[in-house]
Amino acid sequence: MAKNVGIVAIDIYFPPTCVQQEALEAHDGASKGKYTIGLGQDCMAFCTEVEDVISMSLTVVSSLLEKYGIDPKQIGRLEVGSETVIDKSKSIKTFLMQLFETCGNSDIEGVDSSNACYGGTAALFNCVNWVESNSWDGRYGLVVCTDSAVYAEGPARPTGGAAAIALLIGPDAPIAFESKLRGSHMAHAYDFYKPNLASEYPVVDGKLSQTCYLMAVDACYKHFCQKYEKFEKQQFSVADADYFVFHSPYNKLVQKSFARLLFNDFLKDASSIDETSKEKLAPFANLTGDESYQSRDLEKASQQVAKPFYDAKVQPTTLIPKQVGNMYTASLYAAFISLVHNKHSSLAGQRAVLFSYGSGLTATMFSLKFNEGKSPFSLSNIATVMSVDKKLKSRHEFAPEKFVETMHLMEKRYGAKDFVTSKDCSLLAPGTYYLTEVDTMYRRFYAKKDKDGAIENGMVANGH
Ligand code: ACO
């Protein structure tokens, strides 16, 4: 049986087009600091009319295979997590098959998983379980998380973002699953959902979604701790993991979520809570669950207690989510990539606990362990290949007015047929796929900007 199954290689793509939160705040007439300090966000990426979740996934998958020299025949399972509906029947995975058909590999299991921001985690678990199972044929699994997170004008709009992430799954991984350490919480809630199939925008009950998220953090942490205690025969507290990585709709919620873990540790008298912290949290010891979610004083006190832990164990995970925004299914893994980017040289032997949340609702907390890894799958090479700094620095900032104009065009294009795009790929990096046309039968066609910046036609323009 395969050992140390987990993430062998990673790549990330986000659109080169973005809007600064400070500028958006002023444009929207929000009070100064609401998006930057209140939500904790710096910048937000978005797709223009030449990009979508399919083009972003084509870009990230071809980039990962190319950079690691992986023969497409070596992929035996491909799973996509996304909540961006392009077609109610045909999966995004089938579009990606175009990258494998050219080399004669059609023997690839897997389809799409969807439940809000959780689909990527479902896809990841499917791939890991496959490699650990009797059905495994010795080839790699590949997980793709891809979303364009856009909201209607209003308070939710600054919590958008866009990205696609590819995770190569196999045995002897530098980032291995501690498969037994998983705690889930799943329930029925109408906090965020997409019942209007004519619109890309969700219906969102913002306040309810915040409470559902925090309740899921608590429930998953309890189940996770119980599993740890069952298998490791000792209590778990935040001191037992080096890093905590959260699904990140916006940074403020991550700060509040991590503080809840410390409050949970306090309630069970865990070793992570020293005497001073105990005194600070003592007034809240007898609150009911509901009261504890409403109490601003508790929020303040637990964030104070959590601060030094947050700086060491969470802050290194926040770079890309703050810069790119909520990427729905890709959001948690963008936070994880930020950690690898920032700390790759010191991660060997350490543990990261991840929290995945999808509205509606589904949530899981799970654990990963790092080791150096062997070339080309060493942690330092993974960090180099992703070139996060370069990708962030080479972006083009749009004025808020131009961002809003783009959103209006995207509203018209969503679900539409019989149009050609501008095919303007001047802002895209070489190697990026882009949408060229949707024909009268809603069939979508893509091209790739080649390495010299010229257009490479035909490869994914099936039948054209
Ligand atoms: N300076 C500093 N802070 C400010 C300022 C200011 N000028 N103005 C407001 N704030 C603070 C507020 O006090 C608040 O902080 P708090 O959360 O600590 O109270 C924060 O900024 C946000 O302000 P609110 O008035 O609460 O924001 P609003 O209700 O308008 O919108 C929300 C926030 C609900 C998150 C909205 O953006 C939304 O609906 N987003 C989509 C849903 C979402 O992301 N949910 C999270 C989980 S589900 C998922 O992943 C999709």
Short mmCIF file of C-alpha atoms and ligand atoms in Angstrom, two decimals:
data_model
loop_
_atom_site.label_atom_id
_atom_site.label_comp_id
_atom_site.label_asym_id
_atom_site.label_seq_id
_atom_site.Cartn_x
_atom_site.Cartn_y
_atom_site.Cartn_z
CA MET A 1 0.00 0.00 0.00
CA ALA A 2 1.15 3.54 -0.83
CA LYS A 3 2.75 5.37 2.12
CA ASN A 4 2.85 9.07 3.02
CA VAL A 5 0.26 9.94 0.40
CA GLY A 6 -0.25 13.64 -0.12
CA ILE A 7 0.66 16.69 -2.17
CA VAL A 8 3.71 16.10 -4.36
CA ALA A 9 3.71 19.36 -6.36
CA ILE A 10 1.64 22.55 -6.56
CA ASP A 11 1.03 25.40 -8.97
CA ILE A 12 -1.20 28.46 -8.78
CA TYR A 13 -2.65 30.84 -11.34
CA PHE A 14 -4.58 34.02 -10.68
CA PRO A 15 -5.66 36.67 -13.20
CA PRO A 16 -3.15 39.49 -13.72
CA THR A 17 -6.02 41.99 -13.38
CA CYS A 18 -6.86 43.38 -9.95
CA VAL A 19 -8.35 46.30 -8.04
CA GLN A 20 -6.93 47.83 -4.85
CA GLN A 21 -9.31 47.56 -1.88
CA GLU A 22 -8.45 51.08 -0.74
CA ALA A 23 -9.54 52.48 -4.09
CA LEU A 24 -12.67 50.30 -4.18
CA GLU A 25 -13.60 51.42 -0.66
CA ALA A 26 -13.50 55.09 -1.74
CA HIS A 27 -15.33 54.36 -4.99
CA ASP A 28 -18.12 52.48 -3.17
CA GLY A 29 -18.57 55.27 -0.61
CA ALA A 30 -17.67 52.89 2.25
CA SER A 31 -16.03 54.45 5.31
CA LYS A 32 -12.23 54.64 5.07
CA GLY A 33 -10.66 51.44 6.35
CA LYS A 34 -13.77 49.25 6.03
CA TYR A 35 -12.35 46.92 3.37
CA THR A 36 -8.66 47.20 4.32
CA ILE A 37 -8.87 47.11 8.13
CA GLY A 38 -12.47 46.01 8.72
CA LEU A 39 -12.28 43.06 6.30
CA GLY A 40 -8.46 42.92 6.36
CA GLN A 41 -8.09 42.79 2.56
CA ASP A 42 -5.45 44.51 0.38
CA CYS A 43 -6.33 43.75 -3.22
CA MET A 44 -8.78 41.66 -5.30
CA ALA A 45 -8.17 39.74 -8.54
CA PHE A 46 -10.91 39.27 -11.12
CA CYS A 47 -11.35 37.70 -14.53
CA THR A 48 -11.84 39.96 -17.54
CA GLU A 49 -13.94 38.78 -20.51
CA VAL A 50 -11.09 36.64 -21.88
CA GLU A 51 -10.73 34.49 -18.74
CA ASP A 52 -12.98 32.09 -16.85
CA VAL A 53 -12.69 29.04 -14.57
CA ILE A 54 -11.97 26.77 -17.54
CA SER A 55 -9.20 28.92 -19.03
CA MET A 56 -7.62 29.35 -15.58
CA SER A 57 -7.64 25.56 -15.01
CA LEU A 58 -6.18 24.88 -18.46
CA THR A 59 -3.42 27.36 -17.64
CA VAL A 60 -2.56 25.95 -14.22
CA VAL A 61 -2.66 22.28 -15.26
CA SER A 62 -0.51 22.77 -18.36
CA SER A 63 1.90 24.91 -16.32
CA LEU A 64 2.30 22.29 -13.58
CA LEU A 65 2.83 19.40 -16.03
CA GLU A 66 5.34 21.43 -18.01
CA LYS A 67 7.34 22.82 -15.08
CA TYR A 68 7.74 19.40 -13.44
CA GLY A 69 8.21 17.54 -16.74
CA ILE A 70 5.26 15.22 -15.97
CA ASP A 71 4.14 13.10 -18.90
CA PRO A 72 0.33 13.55 -19.15
CA LYS A 73 0.10 9.74 -19.41
CA GLN A 74 1.25 9.63 -15.78
CA ILE A 75 -2.05 11.09 -14.56
CA GLY A 76 -4.63 8.43 -13.61
CA ARG A 77 -7.22 10.56 -11.81
CA LEU A 78 -8.26 14.17 -12.29
CA GLU A 79 -10.72 15.81 -9.91
CA VAL A 80 -11.97 19.37 -10.11
CA GLY A 81 -13.47 21.39 -7.26
CA SER A 82 -15.49 24.44 -8.32
CA GLU A 83 -18.70 26.26 -7.53
CA THR A 84 -18.68 28.39 -10.66
CA VAL A 85 -21.37 26.91 -12.87
CA ILE A 86 -20.58 27.10 -16.57
CA ASP A 87 -22.57 24.05 -17.65
CA LYS A 88 -25.07 22.17 -15.53
CA SER A 89 -24.10 18.83 -17.03
CA LYS A 90 -20.66 18.88 -18.62
CA SER A 91 -17.89 18.94 -16.05
CA ILE A 92 -14.89 21.30 -16.09
CA LYS A 93 -12.80 18.13 -15.86
CA THR A 94 -13.90 17.15 -19.37
CA PHE A 95 -12.57 20.45 -20.78
CA LEU A 96 -9.20 19.66 -19.18
CA MET A 97 -9.15 16.28 -20.95
CA GLN A 98 -8.06 18.21 -24.06
CA LEU A 99 -4.62 18.48 -22.45
CA PHE A 100 -4.43 14.69 -22.07
CA GLU A 101 -6.13 13.50 -25.28
CA THR A 102 -3.36 14.94 -27.43
CA CYS A 103 -0.92 12.44 -25.93
CA GLY A 104 -3.44 9.59 -26.08
CA ASN A 105 -4.41 9.40 -22.41
CA SER A 106 -8.18 9.10 -21.96
CA ASP A 107 -7.91 6.62 -19.07
CA ILE A 108 -8.42 9.19 -16.31
CA GLU A 109 -11.08 8.80 -13.60
CA GLY A 110 -12.79 11.64 -11.73
CA VAL A 111 -15.31 14.43 -12.35
CA ASP A 112 -16.21 17.72 -10.60
CA SER A 113 -17.17 18.15 -6.94
CA SER A 114 -19.26 21.08 -5.87
CA ASN A 115 -20.48 22.50 -2.59
CA ALA A 116 -19.57 26.18 -2.38
CA CYS A 117 -15.95 26.65 -1.28
CA TYR A 118 -15.61 23.02 -0.11
CA GLY A 119 -15.50 21.31 -3.56
CA GLY A 120 -11.70 21.45 -3.77
CA THR A 121 -11.35 19.65 -0.48
CA ALA A 122 -13.80 16.95 -1.58
CA ALA A 123 -11.74 16.57 -4.78
CA LEU A 124 -8.52 16.40 -2.77
CA PHE A 125 -9.87 13.74 -0.41
CA ASN A 126 -11.10 11.69 -3.41
CA CYS A 127 -7.63 11.73 -4.96
CA VAL A 128 -5.82 10.93 -1.72
CA ASN A 129 -8.28 8.12 -0.96
CA TRP A 130 -7.76 6.74 -4.48
CA VAL A 131 -3.97 6.61 -4.10
CA GLU A 132 -4.41 4.93 -0.69
CA SER A 133 -6.95 2.40 -2.06
CA ASN A 134 -6.90 -0.97 -3.85
CA SER A 135 -8.04 0.75 -7.07
CA TRP A 136 -4.83 2.77 -7.36
CA ASP A 137 -2.92 1.94 -10.57
CA GLY A 138 0.39 3.56 -9.60
CA ARG A 139 -0.17 6.88 -11.42
CA TYR A 140 -0.58 10.39 -10.01
CA GLY A 141 -3.84 12.03 -9.02
CA LEU A 142 -4.38 15.67 -9.96
CA VAL A 143 -6.70 18.06 -8.12
CA VAL A 144 -7.79 21.38 -9.59
CA CYS A 145 -9.56 24.06 -7.53
CA THR A 146 -10.89 26.83 -9.75
CA ASP A 147 -13.30 29.67 -9.10
CA SER A 148 -14.21 33.18 -10.06
CA ALA A 149 -15.82 34.70 -6.96
CA VAL A 150 -18.00 37.66 -7.91
CA TYR A 151 -20.79 39.36 -5.97
CA ALA A 152 -23.50 41.84 -6.92
CA GLU A 153 -22.85 45.48 -6.02
CA GLY A 154 -23.14 45.91 -2.26
CA PRO A 155 -21.31 44.91 0.93
CA ALA A 156 -20.24 41.47 -0.34
CA ARG A 157 -18.56 42.75 -3.52
CA PRO A 158 -15.12 43.42 -1.91
CA THR A 159 -14.99 39.78 -0.78
CA GLY A 160 -14.56 38.43 -4.33
CA GLY A 161 -11.44 37.05 -6.01
CA ALA A 162 -10.34 34.50 -8.63
CA ALA A 163 -7.73 31.75 -9.03
CA ALA A 164 -7.02 28.18 -10.09
CA ILE A 165 -4.72 25.83 -8.19
CA ALA A 166 -3.36 22.43 -9.24
CA LEU A 167 -2.22 19.86 -6.67
CA LEU A 168 -0.36 16.74 -7.81
CA ILE A 169 -1.17 13.78 -5.53
CA GLY A 170 0.98 10.72 -4.96
CA PRO A 171 2.90 8.58 -2.44
CA ASP A 172 6.10 9.61 -0.59
CA ALA A 173 4.89 13.20 -0.71
CA PRO A 174 6.72 16.17 0.84
CA ILE A 175 3.31 17.22 2.17
CA ALA A 176 1.72 14.04 3.54
CA PHE A 177 -1.79 13.55 4.91
CA GLU A 178 -2.21 12.43 8.49
CA SER A 179 -5.30 10.66 7.17
CA LYS A 180 -6.82 9.65 10.50
CA LEU A 181 -6.80 13.21 11.78
CA ARG A 182 -9.95 14.66 10.26
CA GLY A 183 -12.97 16.26 11.91
CA SER A 184 -16.03 17.27 9.86
CA HIS A 185 -19.22 19.23 10.45
CA MET A 186 -22.01 19.15 7.88
CA ALA A 187 -25.47 20.69 8.20
CA HIS A 188 -28.32 22.39 6.31
CA ALA A 189 -28.10 26.19 6.17
CA TYR A 190 -29.11 28.93 3.74
CA ASP A 191 -26.10 31.17 4.37
CA PHE A 192 -24.83 31.46 0.76
CA TYR A 193 -26.31 29.71 -2.26
CA LYS A 194 -26.86 30.14 -6.01
CA PRO A 195 -30.52 29.41 -6.81
CA ASN A 196 -30.70 31.93 -9.67
CA LEU A 197 -29.15 30.04 -12.54
CA ALA A 198 -29.38 33.10 -14.81
CA SER A 199 -26.85 34.95 -12.65
CA GLU A 200 -23.31 34.21 -11.57
CA TYR A 201 -23.94 36.03 -8.27
CA PRO A 202 -24.88 34.15 -5.11
CA VAL A 203 -27.70 34.95 -2.72
CA VAL A 204 -25.85 35.62 0.52
CA ASP A 205 -26.91 36.15 4.10
CA GLY A 206 -23.61 37.71 5.18
CA LYS A 207 -24.17 37.72 8.94
CA LEU A 208 -25.51 34.15 8.96
CA SER A 209 -22.54 32.99 6.85
CA GLN A 210 -20.13 34.45 9.42
CA THR A 211 -21.85 32.64 12.31
CA CYS A 212 -22.15 29.37 10.34
CA TYR A 213 -18.43 29.58 9.57
CA LEU A 214 -17.48 30.13 13.23
CA MET A 215 -19.83 27.35 14.42
CA ALA A 216 -18.24 25.01 11.87
CA VAL A 217 -14.76 25.98 13.13
CA ASP A 218 -15.80 25.03 16.69
CA ALA A 219 -17.49 21.76 15.70
CA CYS A 220 -14.64 20.63 13.42
CA TYR A 221 -12.02 21.52 16.04
CA LYS A 222 -13.91 19.45 18.65
CA HIS A 223 -14.15 16.44 16.31
CA PHE A 224 -10.52 16.88 15.22
CA CYS A 225 -9.33 16.99 18.86
CA GLN A 226 -11.38 13.88 19.68
CA LYS A 227 -9.76 11.98 16.79
CA TYR A 228 -6.31 13.14 17.86
CA GLU A 229 -6.96 12.10 21.43
CA LYS A 230 -8.26 8.70 20.26
CA PHE A 231 -5.27 7.92 18.04
CA GLU A 232 -2.43 9.81 19.74
CA LYS A 233 -3.65 9.15 23.30
CA GLN A 234 -3.08 12.73 24.37
CA GLN A 235 -4.91 16.04 24.38
CA PHE A 236 -4.63 18.32 21.34
CA SER A 237 -4.28 22.10 21.63
CA VAL A 238 -3.06 24.83 19.27
CA ALA A 239 0.42 24.18 20.66
CA ASP A 240 0.43 20.81 18.83
CA ALA A 241 0.44 22.24 15.30
CA ASP A 242 2.99 24.64 13.86
CA TYR A 243 0.53 26.30 11.49
CA PHE A 244 -3.23 26.73 11.08
CA VAL A 245 -4.52 27.39 7.60
CA PHE A 246 -8.10 28.62 7.06
CA HIS A 247 -10.49 29.00 4.18
CA SER A 248 -10.20 32.75 3.80
CA PRO A 249 -13.27 34.70 2.57
CA TYR A 250 -11.53 37.76 4.07
CA ASN A 251 -8.74 38.05 6.59
CA LYS A 252 -10.78 39.39 9.55
CA LEU A 253 -12.80 36.16 9.65
CA VAL A 254 -9.56 34.15 9.78
CA GLN A 255 -8.40 36.21 12.79
CA LYS A 256 -11.72 35.58 14.54
CA SER A 257 -11.71 31.87 13.69
CA PHE A 258 -8.26 31.28 15.05
CA ALA A 259 -9.24 33.10 18.27
CA ARG A 260 -12.14 30.60 18.63
CA LEU A 261 -9.58 27.76 18.72
CA LEU A 262 -7.90 29.44 21.71
CA PHE A 263 -11.30 29.87 23.39
CA ASN A 264 -11.97 26.15 22.84
CA ASP A 265 -8.57 25.35 24.36
CA PHE A 266 -9.50 27.52 27.37
CA LEU A 267 -12.84 25.71 27.82
CA LYS A 268 -11.07 22.34 27.98
CA ASP A 269 -8.26 23.66 30.17
CA ALA A 270 -5.57 22.90 27.58
CA SER A 271 -1.87 23.56 28.08
CA SER A 272 -1.77 26.31 25.42
CA ILE A 273 -3.59 28.69 27.79
CA ASP A 274 -1.36 30.28 30.43
CA GLU A 275 -2.58 31.85 33.70
CA THR A 276 -2.85 35.40 32.34
CA SER A 277 -4.92 34.20 29.39
CA LYS A 278 -7.14 32.16 31.74
CA GLU A 279 -7.92 35.31 33.69
CA LYS A 280 -8.80 37.19 30.52
CA LEU A 281 -11.18 34.47 29.32
CA ALA A 282 -12.68 33.50 32.71
CA PRO A 283 -15.65 35.94 32.47
CA PHE A 284 -16.86 34.04 29.38
CA ALA A 285 -16.57 30.50 30.73
CA ASN A 286 -20.32 30.04 31.23
CA LEU A 287 -21.68 31.60 28.04
CA THR A 288 -23.95 29.34 25.97
CA GLY A 289 -22.76 28.62 22.44
CA ASP A 290 -25.14 31.21 20.94
CA GLU A 291 -24.12 33.86 23.47
CA SER A 292 -20.48 33.22 22.72
CA TYR A 293 -20.99 34.02 18.99
CA GLN A 294 -22.73 37.30 19.87
CA SER A 295 -20.28 38.52 22.54
CA ARG A 296 -18.02 41.31 21.23
CA ASP A 297 -16.15 41.27 24.57
CA LEU A 298 -15.27 37.61 24.14
CA GLU A 299 -14.21 38.26 20.53
CA LYS A 300 -11.87 41.00 21.76
CA ALA A 301 -10.47 39.02 24.69
CA SER A 302 -9.87 35.83 22.70
CA GLN A 303 -8.21 37.77 19.86
CA GLN A 304 -5.88 39.33 22.45
CA VAL A 305 -5.02 35.91 23.86
CA ALA A 306 -4.56 34.53 20.35
CA LYS A 307 -2.36 37.36 19.02
CA PRO A 308 1.14 35.88 19.65
CA PHE A 309 -0.03 32.46 18.37
CA TYR A 310 -1.66 34.14 15.36
CA ASP A 311 1.54 35.96 14.44
CA ALA A 312 3.55 32.73 14.51
CA LYS A 313 1.04 30.14 13.28
CA VAL A 314 -1.41 31.95 10.98
CA GLN A 315 0.13 35.16 9.67
CA PRO A 316 2.49 33.31 7.24
CA THR A 317 -0.60 31.84 5.52
CA THR A 318 -2.31 35.15 4.76
CA LEU A 319 -0.32 36.67 1.86
CA ILE A 320 -2.23 35.45 -1.22
CA PRO A 321 -5.76 35.55 0.28
CA LYS A 322 -5.20 39.20 1.30
CA GLN A 323 -3.77 40.08 -2.13
CA VAL A 324 -6.09 38.06 -4.37
CA GLY A 325 -9.30 37.82 -2.29
CA ASN A 326 -11.68 34.93 -1.77
CA MET A 327 -11.02 32.34 -4.44
CA TYR A 328 -13.82 30.05 -3.16
CA THR A 329 -12.53 26.45 -3.63
CA ALA A 330 -8.97 27.71 -4.17
CA SER A 331 -8.98 29.99 -1.14
CA LEU A 332 -7.80 27.50 1.49
CA TYR A 333 -5.09 26.16 -0.81
CA ALA A 334 -3.92 29.69 -1.69
CA ALA A 335 -3.45 30.24 2.05
CA PHE A 336 -1.52 26.96 2.20
CA ILE A 337 0.63 28.03 -0.78
CA SER A 338 1.39 31.30 1.06
CA LEU A 339 2.77 29.19 3.92
CA VAL A 340 4.95 27.09 1.60
CA HIS A 341 6.11 30.27 -0.15
CA ASN A 342 7.03 32.01 3.13
CA LYS A 343 8.41 29.12 5.19
CA HIS A 344 9.58 26.34 2.84
CA SER A 345 13.09 26.20 4.28
CA SER A 346 11.87 25.48 7.83
CA LEU A 347 8.76 23.33 7.30
CA ALA A 348 10.32 19.83 7.36
CA GLY A 349 9.03 17.87 10.36
CA GLN A 350 6.24 20.38 11.03
CA ARG A 351 2.46 20.00 11.06
CA ALA A 352 -0.18 22.23 9.48
CA VAL A 353 -3.86 21.93 10.38
CA LEU A 354 -6.23 23.06 7.62
CA PHE A 355 -9.85 24.19 7.91
CA SER A 356 -12.07 23.95 4.84
CA TYR A 357 -15.54 25.56 4.77
CA GLY A 358 -18.24 25.56 2.11
CA SER A 359 -21.53 27.34 2.71
CA GLY A 360 -24.70 25.37 2.74
CA LEU A 361 -22.80 23.85 4.71
CA THR A 362 -19.86 21.45 4.73
CA ALA A 363 -16.61 21.77 6.68
CA THR A 364 -13.58 19.65 7.57
CA MET A 365 -10.46 20.21 9.65
CA PHE A 366 -7.53 17.98 8.66
CA SER A 367 -3.81 17.62 9.17
CA LEU A 368 -0.73 17.60 6.93
CA LYS A 369 2.90 16.82 7.82
CA PHE A 370 5.91 18.20 5.93
CA ASN A 371 9.22 16.59 5.01
CA GLU A 372 12.04 17.95 2.81
CA GLY A 373 11.00 15.93 -0.24
CA LYS A 374 13.28 14.81 -3.06
CA SER A 375 14.06 16.84 -6.17
CA PRO A 376 12.08 18.01 -8.11
CA PHE A 377 9.44 17.61 -5.41
CA SER A 378 11.36 19.29 -2.59
CA LEU A 379 9.59 22.01 -0.62
CA SER A 380 12.09 24.61 -1.78
CA ASN A 381 11.59 23.68 -5.44
CA ILE A 382 7.80 23.73 -5.03
CA ALA A 383 8.10 27.28 -3.66
CA THR A 384 10.40 28.33 -6.53
CA VAL A 385 8.17 26.84 -9.23
CA MET A 386 5.08 28.70 -7.95
CA SER A 387 6.92 32.08 -8.21
CA VAL A 388 4.31 33.80 -6.06
CA ASP A 389 6.15 37.13 -5.70
CA LYS A 390 6.67 37.46 -9.42
CA LYS A 391 3.01 36.71 -10.15
CA LEU A 392 1.83 39.21 -7.55
CA LYS A 393 4.21 41.93 -8.70
CA SER A 394 3.45 41.64 -12.42
CA ARG A 395 -0.27 42.40 -12.02
CA HIS A 396 -2.15 45.27 -13.62
CA GLU A 397 -4.26 47.44 -11.34
CA PHE A 398 -7.61 48.54 -12.73
CA ALA A 399 -9.37 51.66 -11.46
CA PRO A 400 -12.63 50.74 -9.64
CA GLU A 401 -14.68 52.25 -12.51
CA LYS A 402 -12.99 49.88 -14.97
CA PHE A 403 -13.54 46.94 -12.60
CA VAL A 404 -17.27 47.78 -12.38
CA GLU A 405 -17.44 48.12 -16.17
CA THR A 406 -15.83 44.67 -16.49
CA MET A 407 -18.41 43.22 -14.07
CA HIS A 408 -21.24 44.66 -16.19
CA LEU A 409 -19.82 43.02 -19.32
CA MET A 410 -19.36 39.71 -17.46
CA GLU A 411 -23.02 39.87 -16.32
CA LYS A 412 -24.11 40.07 -19.96
CA ARG A 413 -21.74 37.30 -21.03
CA TYR A 414 -22.77 34.86 -18.27
CA GLY A 415 -24.90 32.11 -19.81
CA ALA A 416 -24.81 33.87 -23.21
CA LYS A 417 -24.11 32.30 -26.62
CA ASP A 418 -22.99 33.39 -30.05
CA PHE A 419 -20.28 35.90 -29.24
CA VAL A 420 -16.58 36.31 -29.78
CA THR A 421 -14.39 37.91 -27.12
CA SER A 422 -11.95 40.74 -27.80
CA LYS A 423 -9.21 38.04 -27.81
CA ASP A 424 -7.07 40.73 -26.19
CA CYS A 425 -4.44 38.78 -24.31
CA SER A 426 -1.95 41.65 -23.97
CA LEU A 427 -2.18 41.61 -20.15
CA LEU A 428 -1.85 37.82 -19.89
CA ALA A 429 1.49 36.10 -19.30
CA PRO A 430 2.85 33.79 -22.02
CA GLY A 431 1.43 30.28 -21.55
CA THR A 432 -1.99 31.56 -20.42
CA TYR A 433 -5.17 30.16 -21.96
CA TYR A 434 -8.01 32.52 -22.84
CA LEU A 435 -11.57 32.39 -24.11
CA THR A 436 -12.00 33.32 -27.76
CA GLU A 437 -15.59 32.41 -28.60
CA VAL A 438 -18.87 30.91 -27.46
CA ASP A 439 -20.77 29.68 -30.54
CA THR A 440 -24.49 29.39 -31.28
CA MET A 441 -24.59 26.02 -29.49
CA TYR A 442 -22.93 27.45 -26.34
CA ARG A 443 -19.68 25.61 -27.15
CA ARG A 444 -16.67 27.37 -25.67
CA PHE A 445 -13.35 27.79 -27.46
CA TYR A 446 -9.99 28.68 -26.00
CA ALA A 447 -6.53 29.56 -27.30
CA LYS A 448 -3.14 29.75 -25.61
CA LYS A 449 -0.78 32.69 -25.62
CA ASP A 450 2.48 31.05 -26.56
CA LYS A 451 5.89 31.58 -25.03
CA ASP A 452 6.82 34.37 -27.45
CA GLY A 453 3.58 36.16 -26.73
CA ALA A 454 1.99 35.08 -30.04
CA ILE A 455 -1.34 33.28 -30.20
CA GLU A 456 -1.32 29.50 -30.44
CA ASN A 457 -4.56 28.45 -32.03
CA GLY A 458 -6.21 25.11 -32.46
CA MET A 459 -5.04 23.08 -29.50
CA VAL A 460 -8.16 23.53 -27.45
CA ALA A 461 -10.37 24.96 -30.14
CA ASN A 462 -11.93 21.54 -30.80
CA GLY A 463 -13.57 21.36 -34.18
CA HIS A 464 -12.57 24.90 -35.09
N1 ACO B 1 -12.59 51.04 9.64
C1 ACO B 1 -12.28 49.85 10.22
N2 ACO B 1 -13.17 48.83 10.36
C2 ACO B 1 -14.40 49.03 9.87
C3 ACO B 1 -14.81 50.24 9.26
C4 ACO B 1 -13.82 51.27 9.15
N3 ACO B 1 -14.10 52.43 8.58
N4 ACO B 1 -16.08 50.13 8.89
C5 ACO B 1 -16.50 48.90 9.24
N5 ACO B 1 -15.49 48.23 9.84
C6 ACO B 1 -15.47 46.86 10.33
C7 ACO B 1 -16.74 46.44 11.03
O1 ACO B 1 -16.72 46.80 12.39
C8 ACO B 1 -16.68 44.95 10.81
O2 ACO B 1 -15.78 44.37 11.71
P1 ACO B 1 -16.27 43.20 12.68
O3 ACO B 1 -16.57 42.03 11.79
O4 ACO B 1 -15.13 42.95 13.57
O5 ACO B 1 -17.48 43.72 13.34
C9 ACO B 1 -16.07 44.79 9.43
O6 ACO B 1 -15.42 46.04 9.17
C10 ACO B 1 -17.08 44.55 8.33
O7 ACO B 1 -18.07 45.53 8.45
P2 ACO B 1 -19.61 45.13 8.44
O8 ACO B 1 -20.45 46.36 8.58
O9 ACO B 1 -19.87 44.00 9.38
O10 ACO B 1 -19.67 44.60 6.95
P3 ACO B 1 -20.91 44.23 6.08
O11 ACO B 1 -21.97 43.61 6.91
O12 ACO B 1 -21.29 45.42 5.26
O13 ACO B 1 -20.27 43.12 5.11
C11 ACO B 1 -19.75 40.75 5.00
C12 ACO B 1 -19.35 42.13 5.55
C13 ACO B 1 -21.03 40.29 5.67
C14 ACO B 1 -18.62 39.78 5.25
C15 ACO B 1 -19.99 40.88 3.45
O14 ACO B 1 -18.82 41.33 2.84
C16 ACO B 1 -20.42 39.57 2.82
O15 ACO B 1 -21.60 39.22 2.84
N6 ACO B 1 -19.46 38.79 2.19
C17 ACO B 1 -19.78 37.52 1.55
C18 ACO B 1 -20.06 36.41 2.54
C19 ACO B 1 -18.82 35.82 3.18
O16 ACO B 1 -17.71 36.00 2.73
N7 ACO B 1 -19.02 35.03 4.25
C20 ACO B 1 -17.94 34.33 4.91
C21 ACO B 1 -18.10 32.82 5.01
S1 ACO B 1 -18.90 32.09 3.66
C22 ACO B 1 -17.88 32.22 2.28
O17 ACO B 1 -16.77 31.85 2.26
C23 ACO B 1 -18.46 32.84 1.01
#
